[in-house]
Amino acid sequence: MAMTQDELKRAVAKAAADHVATQVPAGSIIGVGTGSTANFFIDELAKIKERVAATVASSEATRKRLEGHGIKVLDLNEVTALPVYVDGADEITAGLAMIKGGGGALTREKIVAAVAAEFVCVCDQSKLVDTLGKFPLPVETIPMARAHVARALEKLGGQPKLREGFVTDNGNVILDVHGLAIADPAGLETAINQIVGVVTNGLFARRPADLLLLATPTGVRTLKA
Ligand code: 5RP
């Protein structure tokens, strides 16, 4: 029988927990991402929580789930080094550039990823693409700059749509940019960062993943950049 998407996510979450158990020194602090795949990872991490000193969470939802398992969560400002950060993605290329932010946690995710020595991306095979952009690119924006940022994103060739009824953990709004075929992810990431009023965009190309654990029906594949 074919594996369901949840079974694929659980398999890759287990592989990521194995990575933590075997490749990361015991007593380390682990960065934890946000989303349904990250949630499966949190549940697997709970099984090896004696090996983990503490975690840093990339969202309030993740913090609550970690604490629900009795796993300690630290403020990032209390931490000087994170050996690994484990998170999902909405799209990822073979070069390990990603679109993230489908769950709206992109800013905290990018901050935790910036501190981490290794970014391990956990995905099912549906997320692997040749070109980023079919998934609308999330752009976290200061609320008063929403219309200005939307006009600037249109000039870059996209069609921004406000994510209705959604406020980020940082009190901002998200513009989801449709209609992009992103030939130069790092260049576009920089260009969008230059728009005044943008907090963060969901391109993770300047700091891509280091390792992709990709769930397929025949097993978890490992890809390095
Ligand atoms: C949240 C994210 C997630 O990593 C991304 O949306 C993937 O989520 P899922 O594992 O549920 O498919 O960037 O902001």
Short mmCIF file of C-alpha atoms and ligand atoms in Angstrom, two decimals:
data_model
loop_
_atom_site.label_atom_id
_atom_site.label_comp_id
_atom_site.label_asym_id
_atom_site.label_seq_id
_atom_site.Cartn_x
_atom_site.Cartn_y
_atom_site.Cartn_z
CA MET A 1 0.00 0.00 0.00
CA ALA A 2 1.20 3.52 -0.79
CA MET A 3 2.49 5.53 2.15
CA THR A 4 0.38 8.51 3.18
CA GLN A 5 1.95 11.95 3.40
CA ASP A 6 1.82 11.73 7.21
CA GLU A 7 3.66 8.38 7.13
CA LEU A 8 6.35 9.98 4.94
CA LYS A 9 6.61 12.92 7.36
CA ARG A 10 6.88 10.58 10.34
CA ALA A 11 9.62 8.57 8.58
CA VAL A 12 11.69 11.66 7.85
CA ALA A 13 11.13 12.99 11.39
CA LYS A 14 12.52 9.71 12.74
CA ALA A 15 15.55 10.04 10.44
CA ALA A 16 16.16 13.56 11.78
CA ALA A 17 15.94 12.36 15.39
CA ASP A 18 18.46 9.61 14.50
CA HIS A 19 20.71 12.33 13.06
CA VAL A 20 20.49 14.26 16.34
CA ALA A 21 21.12 11.10 18.37
CA THR A 22 24.15 10.00 16.35
CA GLN A 23 25.74 13.18 14.89
CA VAL A 24 25.20 15.81 17.58
CA PRO A 25 27.03 15.66 20.94
CA ALA A 26 24.85 14.59 23.88
CA GLY A 27 23.84 17.58 26.01
CA SER A 28 23.50 19.94 23.02
CA ILE A 29 20.86 22.60 22.48
CA ILE A 30 18.74 21.86 19.40
CA GLY A 31 16.92 24.38 17.18
CA VAL A 32 13.41 23.28 16.29
CA GLY A 33 11.32 24.45 13.35
CA THR A 34 7.61 24.91 12.75
CA GLY A 35 4.93 23.05 10.80
CA SER A 36 3.45 19.59 10.49
CA THR A 37 6.76 17.86 9.66
CA ALA A 38 8.52 19.71 12.49
CA ASN A 39 5.70 18.55 14.78
CA PHE A 40 6.47 14.92 13.95
CA PHE A 41 10.15 15.70 14.66
CA ILE A 42 9.21 17.15 18.07
CA ASP A 43 7.36 13.94 18.90
CA GLU A 44 10.44 11.88 17.92
CA LEU A 45 12.76 14.22 19.84
CA ALA A 46 10.67 13.59 22.96
CA LYS A 47 11.77 9.93 22.79
CA ILE A 48 15.45 10.94 23.07
CA LYS A 49 15.00 13.97 25.31
CA GLU A 50 17.57 12.74 27.87
CA ARG A 51 20.25 13.39 25.21
CA VAL A 52 19.13 16.99 24.68
CA ALA A 53 20.00 19.75 27.16
CA ALA A 54 17.39 22.16 25.81
CA THR A 55 15.87 23.53 22.62
CA VAL A 56 15.21 26.85 20.92
CA ALA A 57 11.80 27.18 19.25
CA SER A 58 11.07 28.99 15.98
CA SER A 59 7.46 29.80 16.94
CA GLU A 60 5.06 29.94 19.84
CA ALA A 61 3.29 26.82 18.51
CA THR A 62 6.57 24.88 18.55
CA ARG A 63 7.46 26.18 22.01
CA LYS A 64 4.11 24.93 23.34
CA ARG A 65 4.50 21.51 21.73
CA LEU A 66 8.06 21.09 23.06
CA GLU A 67 7.01 22.15 26.56
CA GLY A 68 4.04 19.78 26.34
CA HIS A 69 6.57 16.95 26.00
CA GLY A 70 8.53 18.24 29.00
CA ILE A 71 11.38 19.50 26.81
CA LYS A 72 13.10 22.65 28.02
CA VAL A 73 12.88 25.68 25.68
CA LEU A 74 15.38 28.54 25.93
CA ASP A 75 15.23 32.09 24.62
CA LEU A 76 17.67 32.36 21.68
CA ASN A 77 19.44 35.24 23.44
CA GLU A 78 20.54 32.85 26.19
CA VAL A 79 22.28 30.60 23.66
CA THR A 80 25.70 31.12 22.06
CA ALA A 81 25.81 28.05 19.81
CA LEU A 82 23.30 25.72 18.22
CA PRO A 83 24.89 22.67 16.55
CA VAL A 84 21.78 21.86 14.53
CA TYR A 85 18.41 23.28 13.45
CA VAL A 86 15.74 20.93 12.10
CA ASP A 87 12.85 22.33 10.08
CA GLY A 88 10.59 21.64 7.11
CA ALA A 89 10.14 23.63 3.90
CA ASP A 90 7.39 24.44 1.44
CA GLU A 91 9.70 23.96 -1.56
CA ILE A 92 13.36 22.97 -1.83
CA THR A 93 15.75 22.61 -4.78
CA ALA A 94 18.54 20.08 -5.25
CA GLY A 95 20.88 22.97 -4.35
CA LEU A 96 18.99 23.16 -1.00
CA ALA A 97 17.58 26.69 -1.48
CA MET A 98 14.09 26.83 0.01
CA ILE A 99 10.80 28.66 0.22
CA LYS A 100 9.56 28.65 3.81
CA GLY A 101 6.86 30.44 5.74
CA GLY A 102 3.74 28.52 4.74
CA GLY A 103 3.02 28.41 8.47
CA GLY A 104 3.95 32.07 8.87
CA ALA A 105 6.96 31.49 11.15
CA LEU A 106 9.60 32.50 8.58
CA THR A 107 11.24 35.32 10.54
CA ARG A 108 11.95 33.35 13.69
CA GLU A 109 12.93 30.37 11.54
CA LYS A 110 15.47 32.48 9.64
CA ILE A 111 16.87 33.88 12.88
CA VAL A 112 17.32 30.45 14.49
CA ALA A 113 18.80 29.11 11.23
CA ALA A 114 21.30 31.99 11.20
CA VAL A 115 22.65 30.91 14.59
CA ALA A 116 22.73 27.18 13.81
CA ALA A 117 25.90 25.47 12.58
CA GLU A 118 23.87 22.97 10.52
CA PHE A 119 20.40 23.31 8.95
CA VAL A 120 18.74 19.92 8.45
CA CYS A 121 15.66 20.18 6.26
CA VAL A 122 13.00 17.49 6.63
CA CYS A 123 10.54 17.06 3.75
CA ASP A 124 8.45 14.58 1.91
CA GLN A 125 9.29 14.19 -1.77
CA SER A 126 6.46 16.49 -2.92
CA LYS A 127 8.53 19.49 -1.75
CA LEU A 128 11.51 18.88 -4.10
CA VAL A 129 11.28 21.19 -7.15
CA ASP A 130 13.48 22.28 -10.07
CA THR A 131 12.51 25.96 -9.74
CA LEU A 132 11.19 27.75 -6.65
CA GLY A 133 8.06 29.87 -6.88
CA LYS A 134 5.05 27.71 -7.58
CA PHE A 135 4.41 27.88 -3.83
CA PRO A 136 3.52 31.54 -3.11
CA LEU A 137 6.48 33.28 -1.48
CA PRO A 138 5.62 34.57 2.02
CA VAL A 139 6.87 38.07 2.88
CA GLU A 140 6.46 39.22 6.51
CA THR A 141 5.68 42.93 6.44
CA ILE A 142 5.20 45.74 8.97
CA PRO A 143 1.43 46.43 8.86
CA MET A 144 1.67 50.14 7.94
CA ALA A 145 3.96 49.29 4.98
CA ARG A 146 1.63 46.65 3.52
CA ALA A 147 0.48 48.64 0.44
CA HIS A 148 3.94 50.06 -0.25
CA VAL A 149 5.56 46.62 -0.05
CA ALA A 150 2.83 45.10 -2.25
CA ARG A 151 3.52 47.71 -4.97
CA ALA A 152 7.26 47.03 -4.80
CA LEU A 153 6.69 43.26 -5.04
CA GLU A 154 4.53 43.82 -8.14
CA LYS A 155 7.46 45.71 -9.71
CA LEU A 156 9.58 42.58 -9.09
CA GLY A 157 7.06 40.59 -11.15
CA GLY A 158 4.89 38.98 -8.47
CA GLN A 159 1.23 39.16 -7.47
CA PRO A 160 1.13 39.72 -3.69
CA LYS A 161 -1.98 38.71 -1.73
CA LEU A 162 -2.54 39.57 1.91
CA ARG A 163 -2.86 36.44 4.10
CA GLU A 164 -6.32 37.28 5.49
CA GLY A 165 -6.91 37.06 9.22
CA PHE A 166 -3.30 36.12 10.00
CA VAL A 167 -0.91 37.92 12.36
CA THR A 168 2.63 36.60 12.90
CA ASP A 169 4.18 35.87 16.31
CA ASN A 170 5.90 39.26 15.83
CA GLY A 171 2.63 41.17 15.27
CA ASN A 172 3.08 41.63 11.52
CA VAL A 173 1.18 40.65 8.35
CA ILE A 174 2.15 38.27 5.54
CA LEU A 175 1.96 38.99 1.83
CA ASP A 176 1.99 35.75 -0.20
CA VAL A 177 3.55 36.46 -3.59
CA HIS A 178 2.10 34.43 -6.45
CA GLY A 179 3.32 34.02 -10.01
CA LEU A 180 7.08 33.95 -9.46
CA ALA A 181 9.48 31.58 -11.25
CA ILE A 182 12.61 32.21 -9.24
CA ALA A 183 15.70 31.79 -11.41
CA ASP A 184 18.04 33.49 -8.90
CA PRO A 185 16.83 32.72 -5.36
CA ALA A 186 19.71 34.47 -3.54
CA GLY A 187 19.38 37.57 -5.75
CA LEU A 188 15.63 37.81 -5.21
CA GLU A 189 16.04 37.21 -1.47
CA THR A 190 18.38 40.21 -1.32
CA ALA A 191 16.18 42.39 -3.56
CA ILE A 192 13.07 41.78 -1.42
CA ASN A 193 15.05 42.45 1.77
CA GLN A 194 15.82 45.93 0.38
CA ILE A 195 12.13 46.96 0.29
CA VAL A 196 11.47 49.24 3.25
CA GLY A 197 8.85 47.68 5.50
CA VAL A 198 9.79 44.07 4.75
CA VAL A 199 10.77 42.19 7.88
CA THR A 200 11.80 38.91 6.23
CA ASN A 201 11.03 36.97 3.07
CA GLY A 202 10.60 33.22 2.85
CA LEU A 203 13.54 32.60 0.50
CA PHE A 204 16.24 30.70 2.36
CA ALA A 205 18.93 30.83 -0.32
CA ARG A 206 21.66 32.99 1.18
CA ARG A 207 21.66 30.53 4.07
CA PRO A 208 20.30 27.34 2.47
CA ALA A 209 19.94 23.98 4.19
CA ASP A 210 23.12 21.95 4.67
CA LEU A 211 21.41 18.58 4.59
CA LEU A 212 18.07 17.46 3.16
CA LEU A 213 16.38 14.37 4.52
CA LEU A 214 13.75 13.57 1.89
CA ALA A 215 11.04 11.00 2.54
CA THR A 216 10.17 8.75 -0.41
CA PRO A 217 8.07 5.59 -0.48
CA THR A 218 11.28 3.56 -0.81
CA GLY A 219 13.07 5.21 2.13
CA VAL A 220 14.60 8.46 3.33
CA ARG A 221 17.08 9.94 0.85
CA THR A 222 19.95 12.17 2.01
CA LEU A 223 21.01 15.12 -0.15
CA LYS A 224 23.83 17.55 0.54
CA ALA A 225 24.38 20.89 -1.20
C1 5RP B 1 6.50 27.30 8.57
C2 5RP B 1 7.38 26.65 7.57
C3 5RP B 1 7.26 25.18 7.41
O1 5RP B 1 8.51 24.62 7.54
C4 5RP B 1 6.70 24.89 6.06
O2 5RP B 1 5.48 25.60 5.91
C5 5RP B 1 6.47 23.38 5.87
O3 5RP B 1 5.43 22.95 6.71
P1 5RP B 1 4.90 21.47 6.67
O4 5RP B 1 5.95 20.61 7.29
O5 5RP B 1 3.62 21.53 7.49
O6 5RP B 1 4.61 21.11 5.24
O7 5RP B 1 8.18 27.27 6.91
O8 5RP B 1 6.64 28.69 8.57
#
